[in-house]
PDB file of C-alpha atoms in Angstrom:
ATOM      1  CA  MET A  22      16.594   1.936  -2.016  1.00  0.00           C
ATOM      2  CA  PRO A  23      14.048   1.214  -4.770  1.00  0.00           C
ATOM      3  CA  ASN A  24      12.026   4.172  -5.964  1.00  0.00           C
ATOM      4  CA  HIS A  25       8.356   3.927  -4.968  1.00  0.00           C
ATOM      5  CA  PHE A  26       7.436   6.678  -7.427  1.00  0.00           C
ATOM      6  CA  GLU A  27       8.916   4.810 -10.394  1.00  0.00           C
ATOM      7  CA  ALA A  28       7.221   1.616  -9.191  1.00  0.00           C
ATOM      8  CA  VAL A  29       3.985   3.247 -10.383  1.00  0.00           C
ATOM      9  CA  GLY A  30       5.448   5.102 -13.365  1.00  0.00           C
ATOM     10  CA  PHE A  31       6.182   8.566 -11.965  1.00  0.00           C
ATOM     11  CA  ALA A  32       9.542   9.890 -13.180  1.00  0.00           C
ATOM     12  CA  VAL A  33      11.038  11.138  -9.915  1.00  0.00           C
ATOM     13  CA  ARG A  34      14.816  10.872  -9.788  1.00  0.00           C
ATOM     14  CA  ASP A  35      15.818  14.116  -8.062  1.00  0.00           C
ATOM     15  CA  ASP A  36      14.439  16.868  -5.849  1.00  0.00           C
ATOM     16  CA  ALA A  37      13.421  19.056  -8.795  1.00  0.00           C
ATOM     17  CA  GLN A  38      11.320  16.311 -10.354  1.00  0.00           C
ATOM     18  CA  LEU A  39       9.817  15.524  -6.934  1.00  0.00           C
ATOM     19  CA  ALA A  40       8.800  19.170  -6.476  1.00  0.00           C
ATOM     20  CA  ASP A  41       7.301  19.358  -9.982  1.00  0.00           C
ATOM     21  CA  VAL A  42       5.186  16.233  -9.583  1.00  0.00           C
ATOM     22  CA  ALA A  43       4.065  17.273  -6.092  1.00  0.00           C
ATOM     23  CA  VAL A  44       2.770  20.632  -7.317  1.00  0.00           C
ATOM     24  CA  ARG A  45       1.027  19.073 -10.307  1.00  0.00           C
ATOM     25  CA  ALA A  46      -0.606  16.445  -8.076  1.00  0.00           C
ATOM     26  CA  ALA A  47      -1.789  19.116  -5.649  1.00  0.00           C
ATOM     27  CA  GLU A  48      -3.226  21.261  -8.445  1.00  0.00           C
ATOM     28  CA  GLU A  49      -4.945  18.449 -10.348  1.00  0.00           C
ATOM     29  CA  GLY A  50      -5.843  16.047  -7.553  1.00  0.00           C
ATOM     30  CA  ALA A  51      -9.255  15.582  -5.942  1.00  0.00           C
ATOM     31  CA  SER A  52      -9.525  16.973  -2.417  1.00  0.00           C
ATOM     32  CA  VAL A  53     -10.088  14.671   0.568  1.00  0.00           C
ATOM     33  CA  LEU A  54     -10.782  16.727   3.695  1.00  0.00           C
ATOM     34  CA  THR A  55     -10.171  15.465   7.222  1.00  0.00           C
ATOM     35  CA  ARG A  56     -10.159  17.076  10.633  1.00  0.00           C
ATOM     36  CA  ALA A  57      -6.362  16.942  10.644  1.00  0.00           C
ATOM     37  CA  GLY A  58      -5.803  18.459   7.211  1.00  0.00           C
ATOM     38  CA  GLU A  59      -6.317  17.877   3.525  1.00  0.00           C
ATOM     39  CA  TYR A  60      -5.177  15.287   1.003  1.00  0.00           C
ATOM     40  CA  ARG A  61      -5.168  15.664  -2.774  1.00  0.00           C
ATOM     41  CA  ARG A  62      -5.522  12.360  -4.600  1.00  0.00           C
ATOM     42  CA  TRP A  63      -4.100  12.504  -8.130  1.00  0.00           C
ATOM     43  CA  ALA A  64      -4.856   9.482 -10.315  1.00  0.00           C
ATOM     44  CA  PRO A  65      -3.549  10.193 -13.842  1.00  0.00           C
ATOM     45  CA  GLY A  66      -4.189   6.635 -15.084  1.00  0.00           C
ATOM     46  CA  GLY A  67      -2.986   3.046 -15.123  1.00  0.00           C
ATOM     47  CA  GLY A  68      -3.862   2.647 -11.434  1.00  0.00           C
ATOM     48  CA  ALA A  69      -1.038   4.978 -10.351  1.00  0.00           C
ATOM     49  CA  GLU A  70      -1.881   7.466  -7.608  1.00  0.00           C
ATOM     50  CA  LEU A  71      -0.154  10.221  -5.671  1.00  0.00           C
ATOM     51  CA  TRP A  72      -1.528  11.405  -2.341  1.00  0.00           C
ATOM     52  CA  VAL A  73      -0.447  14.939  -1.449  1.00  0.00           C
ATOM     53  CA  GLN A  74      -0.602  16.057   2.179  1.00  0.00           C
ATOM     54  CA  LEU A  75      -1.478  19.719   2.700  1.00  0.00           C
ATOM     55  CA  ASP A  76      -1.227  22.015   5.705  1.00  0.00           C
ATOM     56  CA  GLY A  77      -3.237  24.952   4.428  1.00  0.00           C
ATOM     57  CA  ASN A  78      -1.619  25.724   1.069  1.00  0.00           C
ATOM     58  CA  HIS A  79       1.698  24.127   2.025  1.00  0.00           C
ATOM     59  CA  ILE A  80       2.673  20.675   0.772  1.00  0.00           C
ATOM     60  CA  VAL A  81       4.022  18.669   3.723  1.00  0.00           C
ATOM     61  CA  GLY A  82       4.101  15.158   2.282  1.00  0.00           C
ATOM     62  CA  LEU A  83       3.665  13.035  -0.840  1.00  0.00           C
ATOM     63  CA  THR A  84       2.824   9.326  -0.965  1.00  0.00           C
ATOM     64  CA  PRO A  85       2.502   7.040  -4.017  1.00  0.00           C
ATOM     65  CA  HIS A  86      -0.086   4.274  -4.108  1.00  0.00           C
ATOM     66  CA  PHE A  87      -1.527   1.863  -6.668  1.00  0.00           C
ATOM     67  CA  ALA A  88      -5.306   1.484  -6.887  1.00  0.00           C
ATOM     68  CA  GLY A  89      -6.082  -2.091  -7.869  1.00  0.00           C
ATOM     69  CA  ASP A  90      -9.035  -4.454  -7.810  1.00  0.00           C
ATOM     70  CA  THR A  91      -7.623  -6.882  -5.258  1.00  0.00           C
ATOM     71  CA  SER A  92      -8.408  -6.933  -1.561  1.00  0.00           C
ATOM     72  CA  LEU A  93      -7.860  -9.076   1.477  1.00  0.00           C
ATOM     73  CA  ARG A  94      -9.946  -9.402   4.614  1.00  0.00           C
ATOM     74  CA  ALA A  95      -8.191  -8.005   7.653  1.00  0.00           C
ATOM     75  CA  GLY A  96      -8.735  -7.432  11.339  1.00  0.00           C
ATOM     76  CA  ILE A  97      -7.583  -3.860  12.079  1.00  0.00           C
ATOM     77  CA  VAL A  98      -6.314  -3.722  15.654  1.00  0.00           C
ATOM     78  CA  GLY A  99      -4.432  -0.452  16.053  1.00  0.00           C
ATOM     79  CA  ARG A 100      -2.578   2.556  14.669  1.00  0.00           C
ATOM     80  CA  VAL A 101       1.170   2.829  14.163  1.00  0.00           C
ATOM     81  CA  ALA A 102       2.885   6.213  14.170  1.00  0.00           C
ATOM     82  CA  HIS A 103       6.538   6.889  13.373  1.00  0.00           C
ATOM     83  CA  PRO A 104       8.256   9.856  15.068  1.00  0.00           C
ATOM     84  CA  GLU A 105       9.151  11.312  11.650  1.00  0.00           C
ATOM     85  CA  ASP A 106       5.612  11.081  10.253  1.00  0.00           C
ATOM     86  CA  THR A 107       3.715  14.225   9.350  1.00  0.00           C
ATOM     87  CA  ALA A 108       0.340  14.870  10.979  1.00  0.00           C
ATOM     88  CA  LEU A 109      -1.313  13.191   7.971  1.00  0.00           C
ATOM     89  CA  GLU A 110       0.871  10.061   7.796  1.00  0.00           C
ATOM     90  CA  GLY A 111       0.499   6.743   9.541  1.00  0.00           C
ATOM     91  CA  ALA A 112       0.023   3.009   9.330  1.00  0.00           C
ATOM     92  CA  LEU A 113      -2.257   0.327  10.705  1.00  0.00           C
ATOM     93  CA  HIS A 114      -1.537  -2.888  12.581  1.00  0.00           C
ATOM     94  CA  ALA A 115      -3.704  -5.668  11.191  1.00  0.00           C
ATOM     95  CA  TRP A 116      -4.212  -9.426  11.021  1.00  0.00           C
ATOM     96  CA  ALA A 117      -4.735 -11.123   7.676  1.00  0.00           C
ATOM     97  CA  ASN A 118      -7.788 -13.330   7.241  1.00  0.00           C
ATOM     98  CA  PRO A 119      -9.268 -13.221  10.765  1.00  0.00           C
ATOM     99  CA  PRO A 120     -11.858 -15.873  11.664  1.00  0.00           C
ATOM    100  CA  GLN A 121     -15.422 -15.287  10.507  1.00  0.00           C
ATOM    101  CA  VAL A 122     -16.568 -15.740  14.094  1.00  0.00           C
ATOM    102  CA  GLY A 123     -14.236 -14.710  16.878  1.00  0.00           C
ATOM    103  CA  PRO A 124     -11.662 -12.048  17.719  1.00  0.00           C
ATOM    104  CA  ALA A 125     -10.247  -9.793  15.011  1.00  0.00           C
ATOM    105  CA  ASP A 126      -6.777  -9.761  16.579  1.00  0.00           C
ATOM    106  CA  THR A 127      -5.852 -13.171  15.229  1.00  0.00           C
ATOM    107  CA  GLY A 128      -5.612 -14.746  11.797  1.00  0.00           C
ATOM    108  CA  ASP A 129      -3.012 -16.066   9.370  1.00  0.00           C
ATOM    109  CA  TYR A 130      -0.394 -13.499  10.460  1.00  0.00           C
ATOM    110  CA  PRO A 131      -0.035  -9.912  11.739  1.00  0.00           C
ATOM    111  CA  PHE A 132       1.268  -7.175   9.443  1.00  0.00           C
ATOM    112  CA  ILE A 133       1.745  -3.417   9.164  1.00  0.00           C
ATOM    113  CA  VAL A 134       0.331  -1.439   6.241  1.00  0.00           C
ATOM    114  CA  ALA A 135       0.935   2.253   5.476  1.00  0.00           C
ATOM    115  CA  VAL A 136      -2.276   4.133   4.619  1.00  0.00           C
ATOM    116  CA  PRO A 137      -2.122   7.080   2.160  1.00  0.00           C
ATOM    117  CA  ASP A 138      -5.356   8.592   3.541  1.00  0.00           C
ATOM    118  CA  PHE A 139      -4.562   7.689   7.146  1.00  0.00           C
ATOM    119  CA  ARG A 140      -6.401  10.566   8.861  1.00  0.00           C
ATOM    120  CA  ALA A 141      -9.580   9.857   6.905  1.00  0.00           C
ATOM    121  CA  LEU A 142      -9.875   6.865   9.238  1.00  0.00           C
ATOM    122  CA  ASP A 143      -9.713   8.817  12.497  1.00  0.00           C
ATOM    123  CA  ARG A 144     -13.087   7.482  13.641  1.00  0.00           C
ATOM    124  CA  LEU A 145     -12.158   3.896  12.960  1.00  0.00           C
ATOM    125  CA  ARG A 146     -12.737   1.810  16.064  1.00  0.00           C
ATOM    126  CA  PHE A 147     -10.579  -1.097  17.129  1.00  0.00           C
ATOM    127  CA  PRO A 148     -10.818  -3.899  16.486  1.00  0.00           C
ATOM    128  CA  SER A 149     -12.615  -3.641  13.129  1.00  0.00           C
ATOM    129  CA  VAL A 150     -12.862  -6.166  10.313  1.00  0.00           C
ATOM    130  CA  ALA A 151     -12.316  -4.564   6.899  1.00  0.00           C
ATOM    131  CA  ARG A 152     -11.336  -5.140   3.308  1.00  0.00           C
ATOM    132  CA  VAL A 153      -7.893  -3.713   2.581  1.00  0.00           C
ATOM    133  CA  GLN A 154      -6.611  -3.120  -0.947  1.00  0.00           C
ATOM    134  CA  VAL A 155      -2.881  -3.706  -0.531  1.00  0.00           C
ATOM    135  CA  ALA A 156      -0.323  -2.435  -3.037  1.00  0.00           C
ATOM    136  CA  ALA A 157       3.023  -4.173  -2.501  1.00  0.00           C
ATOM    137  CA  PHE A 158       5.887  -1.995  -3.801  1.00  0.00           C
ATOM    138  CA  ALA A 159       8.813  -4.233  -4.769  1.00  0.00           C
ATOM    139  CA  HIS A 160      12.194  -3.606  -3.150  1.00  0.00           C
ATOM    140  CA  GLU A 161      13.574  -6.952  -4.325  1.00  0.00           C
ATOM    141  CA  LEU A 162      11.777  -9.128  -6.858  1.00  0.00           C
ATOM    142  CA  ARG A 163      12.326 -12.554  -8.349  1.00  0.00           C
ATOM    143  CA  VAL A 164      10.096 -13.957 -11.076  1.00  0.00           C
ATOM    144  CA  TYR A 165       9.554 -17.674 -11.759  1.00  0.00           C
ATOM    145  CA  PRO A 166       7.614 -19.161 -14.685  1.00  0.00           C
ATOM    146  CA  SER A 167       6.000 -21.871 -12.513  1.00  0.00           C
ATOM    147  CA  GLY A 168       5.648 -23.146  -8.983  1.00  0.00           C
ATOM    148  CA  GLU A 169       8.051 -25.951  -9.807  1.00  0.00           C
ATOM    149  CA  ALA A 170      10.713 -23.465 -10.928  1.00  0.00           C
ATOM    150  CA  TYR A 171      10.241 -21.491  -7.710  1.00  0.00           C
ATOM    151  CA  LEU A 172      10.655 -24.567  -5.506  1.00  0.00           C
ATOM    152  CA  ASP A 173      13.633 -25.836  -7.512  1.00  0.00           C
ATOM    153  CA  ALA A 174      15.419 -22.504  -7.077  1.00  0.00           C
ATOM    154  CA  GLN A 175      15.387 -22.781  -3.287  1.00  0.00           C
ATOM    155  CA  PRO A 176      18.143 -24.503  -1.299  1.00  0.00           C
ATOM    156  CA  SER A 177      17.496 -28.014  -0.074  1.00  0.00           C
ATOM    157  CA  GLY A 178      15.945 -28.408   3.360  1.00  0.00           C
ATOM    158  CA  ILE A 179      13.147 -26.171   4.624  1.00  0.00           C
ATOM    159  CA  ARG A 180      11.561 -24.301   1.726  1.00  0.00           C
ATOM    160  CA  PHE A 181       9.090 -21.455   1.555  1.00  0.00           C
ATOM    161  CA  ALA A 182       5.701 -22.337   0.117  1.00  0.00           C
ATOM    162  CA  GLU A 183       4.505 -20.794  -3.141  1.00  0.00           C
ATOM    163  CA  GLU A 184       2.130 -18.658  -1.055  1.00  0.00           C
ATOM    164  CA  SER A 185       3.926 -17.371   2.031  1.00  0.00           C
ATOM    165  CA  PHE A 186       4.168 -14.126   3.982  1.00  0.00           C
ATOM    166  CA  ILE A 187       6.642 -12.932   6.621  1.00  0.00           C
ATOM    167  CA  PRO A 188       5.947  -9.521   8.262  1.00  0.00           C
ATOM    168  CA  LEU A 189       9.617  -8.569   8.244  1.00  0.00           C
ATOM    169  CA  GLY A 190       9.022  -5.034   9.502  1.00  0.00           C
ATOM    170  CA  MET A 191       7.612  -6.348  12.793  1.00  0.00           C
ATOM    171  CA  PHE A 192      10.816  -8.185  13.737  1.00  0.00           C
ATOM    172  CA  THR A 193      13.338  -6.140  15.699  1.00  0.00           C
ATOM    173  CA  ASP A 194      15.647  -6.529  18.672  1.00  0.00           C
ATOM    174  CA  ASP A 195      14.798  -3.005  19.825  1.00  0.00           C
ATOM    175  CA  GLU A 196      11.650  -3.007  21.937  1.00  0.00           C
ATOM    176  CA  ASN A 197      11.237   0.730  21.296  1.00  0.00           C
ATOM    177  CA  ALA A 198      11.469   0.447  17.503  1.00  0.00           C
ATOM    178  CA  VAL A 199       8.395   1.333  15.456  1.00  0.00           C
ATOM    179  CA  PRO A 200       7.267  -1.588  13.251  1.00  0.00           C
ATOM    180  CA  GLU A 201       7.526  -0.963   9.519  1.00  0.00           C
ATOM    181  CA  PRO A 202       5.153  -1.855   6.633  1.00  0.00           C
ATOM    182  CA  VAL A 203       7.663  -4.245   5.060  1.00  0.00           C
ATOM    183  CA  ALA A 204       7.192  -7.929   4.245  1.00  0.00           C
ATOM    184  CA  VAL A 205       8.918 -10.843   2.573  1.00  0.00           C
ATOM    185  CA  LEU A 206       6.341 -12.716   0.536  1.00  0.00           C
ATOM    186  CA  SER A 207       5.821 -15.122  -2.302  1.00  0.00           C
ATOM    187  CA  GLY A 208       2.662 -15.652  -4.274  1.00  0.00           C
ATOM    188  CA  ARG A 209       1.007 -17.124  -7.304  1.00  0.00           C
ATOM    189  CA  VAL A 210       0.582 -14.705 -10.208  1.00  0.00           C
ATOM    190  CA  LEU A 211      -3.055 -14.584 -11.331  1.00  0.00           C
ATOM    191  CA  ALA A 212      -2.553 -11.800 -13.896  1.00  0.00           C
ATOM    192  CA  ALA A 213       0.291  -9.500 -14.926  1.00  0.00           C
ATOM    193  CA  GLY A 214       1.286  -6.849 -17.430  1.00  0.00           C
ATOM    194  CA  ARG A 215       3.083  -3.600 -18.104  1.00  0.00           C
ATOM    195  CA  ARG A 216       1.017  -0.564 -17.182  1.00  0.00           C
ATOM    196  CA  THR A 217       1.470   2.986 -18.464  1.00  0.00           C
ATOM    197  CA  ASN A 218       1.215   6.019 -16.245  1.00  0.00           C
ATOM    198  CA  PRO A 219       0.259   8.860 -18.633  1.00  0.00           C
ATOM    199  CA  ALA A 220       2.076  11.315 -16.362  1.00  0.00           C
ATOM    200  CA  GLY A 221       5.332   9.376 -16.463  1.00  0.00           C
ATOM    201  CA  GLY A 222       6.236   5.995 -17.903  1.00  0.00           C
ATOM    202  CA  ASP A 223       5.728   2.245 -17.721  1.00  0.00           C
ATOM    203  CA  PHE A 224       5.807  -0.050 -14.710  1.00  0.00           C
ATOM    204  CA  TRP A 225       5.006  -3.674 -13.954  1.00  0.00           C
ATOM    205  CA  TRP A 226       1.809  -4.769 -12.219  1.00  0.00           C
ATOM    206  CA  MET A 227       0.877  -8.214 -10.942  1.00  0.00           C
ATOM    207  CA  HIS A 228      -2.264  -9.594  -9.308  1.00  0.00           C
ATOM    208  CA  VAL A 229      -0.842 -11.980  -6.717  1.00  0.00           C
ATOM    209  CA  ARG A 230      -2.429 -14.505  -4.383  1.00  0.00           C
ATOM    210  CA  THR A 231      -0.364 -15.019  -1.250  1.00  0.00           C
ATOM    211  CA  LEU A 232      -1.055 -16.486   2.171  1.00  0.00           C
ATOM    212  CA  GLY A 233      -3.986 -14.618   3.679  1.00  0.00           C
ATOM    213  CA  GLY A 234      -5.413 -13.074   0.517  1.00  0.00           C
ATOM    214  CA  GLU A 235      -4.752 -11.273  -2.746  1.00  0.00           C
ATOM    215  CA  MET A 236      -2.847  -8.057  -3.403  1.00  0.00           C
ATOM    216  CA  ASP A 237      -1.440  -5.887  -6.175  1.00  0.00           C
ATOM    217  CA  VAL A 238       2.324  -6.002  -6.709  1.00  0.00           C
ATOM    218  CA  VAL A 239       4.015  -3.120  -8.544  1.00  0.00           C
ATOM    219  CA  ALA A 240       7.641  -2.720  -9.589  1.00  0.00           C
ATOM    220  CA  GLU A 241       9.849  -0.392 -11.570  1.00  0.00           C
ATOM    221  CA  PRO A 242      11.012  -2.086 -14.793  1.00  0.00           C
ATOM    222  CA  ALA A 243      14.656  -2.224 -13.680  1.00  0.00           C
ATOM    223  CA  LEU A 244      13.717  -4.704 -10.935  1.00  0.00           C
ATOM    224  CA  VAL A 245      11.961  -7.177 -13.250  1.00  0.00           C
ATOM    225  CA  ASP A 246      14.461  -9.534 -14.898  1.00  0.00           C
ATOM    226  CA  ALA A 247      11.864 -11.852 -16.498  1.00  0.00           C
ATOM    227  CA  GLU A 248       8.323 -11.316 -17.701  1.00  0.00           C
ATOM    228  CA  PRO A 249       5.823 -12.397 -15.035  1.00  0.00           C
ATOM    229  CA  VAL A 250       3.104 -14.693 -16.357  1.00  0.00           C
ATOM    230  CA  ALA A 251      -0.185 -16.006 -15.013  1.00  0.00           C
ATOM    231  CA  GLY A 252       0.488 -19.282 -13.238  1.00  0.00           C
ATOM    232  CA  GLY A 253       4.014 -18.268 -12.296  1.00  0.00           C
ATOM    233  CA  VAL A 254       5.337 -17.208  -8.904  1.00  0.00           C
ATOM    234  CA  VAL A 255       6.918 -13.995  -7.655  1.00  0.00           C
ATOM    235  CA  SER A 256       8.822 -13.521  -4.423  1.00  0.00           C
ATOM    236  CA  GLY A 257      10.807 -10.789  -2.760  1.00  0.00           C
ATOM    237  CA  THR A 258      10.752  -7.958  -0.259  1.00  0.00           C
ATOM    238  CA  PHE A 259       7.970  -5.379  -0.424  1.00  0.00           C
ATOM    239  CA  TYR A 260       6.697  -2.146   1.117  1.00  0.00           C
ATOM    240  CA  LEU A 261       2.963  -2.344   1.847  1.00  0.00           C
ATOM    241  CA  SER A 262       0.565   0.514   1.125  1.00  0.00           C
ATOM    242  CA  GLY A 263      -3.148   0.001   1.600  1.00  0.00           C
ATOM    243  CA  ARG A 264      -6.566   1.612   1.531  1.00  0.00           C
ATOM    244  CA  VAL A 265      -9.285   0.473   3.886  1.00  0.00           C
ATOM    245  CA  SER A 266     -12.983  -0.067   3.214  1.00  0.00           C
ATOM    246  CA  VAL A 267     -14.943  -0.524   6.437  1.00  0.00           C
ATOM    247  CA  ASP A 268     -18.289   0.400   7.965  1.00  0.00           C
ATOM    248  CA  VAL A 269     -17.797   2.098  11.320  1.00  0.00           C
ATOM    249  CA  PRO A 270     -20.614   2.810  13.827  1.00  0.00           C
ATOM    250  CA  ALA A 271     -20.664   6.540  14.617  1.00  0.00           C
ATOM    251  CA  ARG A 272     -23.411   8.292  16.627  1.00  0.00           C
ATOM    252  CA  GLY A 273     -25.965   5.627  15.851  1.00  0.00           C
ATOM    253  CA  ARG A 274     -25.309   5.443  12.120  1.00  0.00           C
ATOM    254  CA  THR A 275     -22.882   3.850   9.686  1.00  0.00           C
ATOM    255  CA  TRP A 276     -19.861   5.874   8.582  1.00  0.00           C
ATOM    256  CA  PRO A 277     -18.218   4.657   5.370  1.00  0.00           C
ATOM    257  CA  GLY A 278     -14.629   4.977   6.554  1.00  0.00           C
ATOM    258  CA  ARG A 279     -13.680   7.477   3.839  1.00  0.00           C
ATOM    259  CA  ILE A 280     -14.356  11.167   3.407  1.00  0.00           C
ATOM    260  CA  PRO A 281     -15.794  12.192   0.024  1.00  0.00           C
ATOM    261  CA  GLU A 282     -13.472  13.750  -2.515  1.00  0.00           C
ATOM    262  CA  ARG A 283     -14.150  17.364  -3.458  1.00  0.00           C
ATOM    263  CA  HIS A 284     -12.919  19.812  -6.043  1.00  0.00           C
ATOM    264  CA  PRO A 285      -9.585  21.208  -4.856  1.00  0.00           C
ATOM    265  CA  ARG A 286      -8.643  24.740  -3.947  1.00  0.00           C
ATOM    266  CA  PRO A 287      -5.624  26.151  -5.840  1.00  0.00           C
ATOM    267  CA  VAL A 288      -2.204  25.641  -4.293  1.00  0.00           C
ATOM    268  CA  ARG A 289      -0.156  28.839  -4.263  1.00  0.00           C
TER     269      ARG A 289
END
């Protein structure tokens, strides 16, 4: 299983390192208060983020994210909860690129996206149209210098387009299974480079245009076998993490969809 922490430059290879980075993130991160509990958002640099979940002064969860400049338009149609989630974890069921006029529960394709500040969206109504900044954490990654190279590498017959998206985590034979925020996608690279997380090490970042919109792709260096370049194509399997920007009517006024960050209390 690829390491989501190393995909954004955090050196977490064992339980001791995980505990160390969790405590540091909780102590240095900005507080985001919700009715269900508290998050601490630690953003040491390079776009890398860690979201700590707190129950009082106890750390109950830790989620990496990448804060990029991309976004895609999405119709948010429901919440997704896994039985093993903490009270502060969760995901959203959405449709990419819904019509400008018409229902939000249709579009280019449905997908699931995990949300690091999930409970900050408790008052989100469904359906809602929003901008979602999606960070796609690479599990498998292939890099091609051009669209032609990408197409040539595929077997003859039916081929995937340079910009394609399959919500793999929604396909299951078990009707009781919880859908997962996992997708197989390919996309055109608009920009790319190695980023440095000052609290850890380097990682790869790519601004990718795929079917339905644009997103940030991140990967640990061990997964990248060729340097991604603008104009090239990347494809693979990815875990989707996203933050939502939406205006939500609440008691006759507009609620911004996020709770302001505050100075944190010490974690003991």
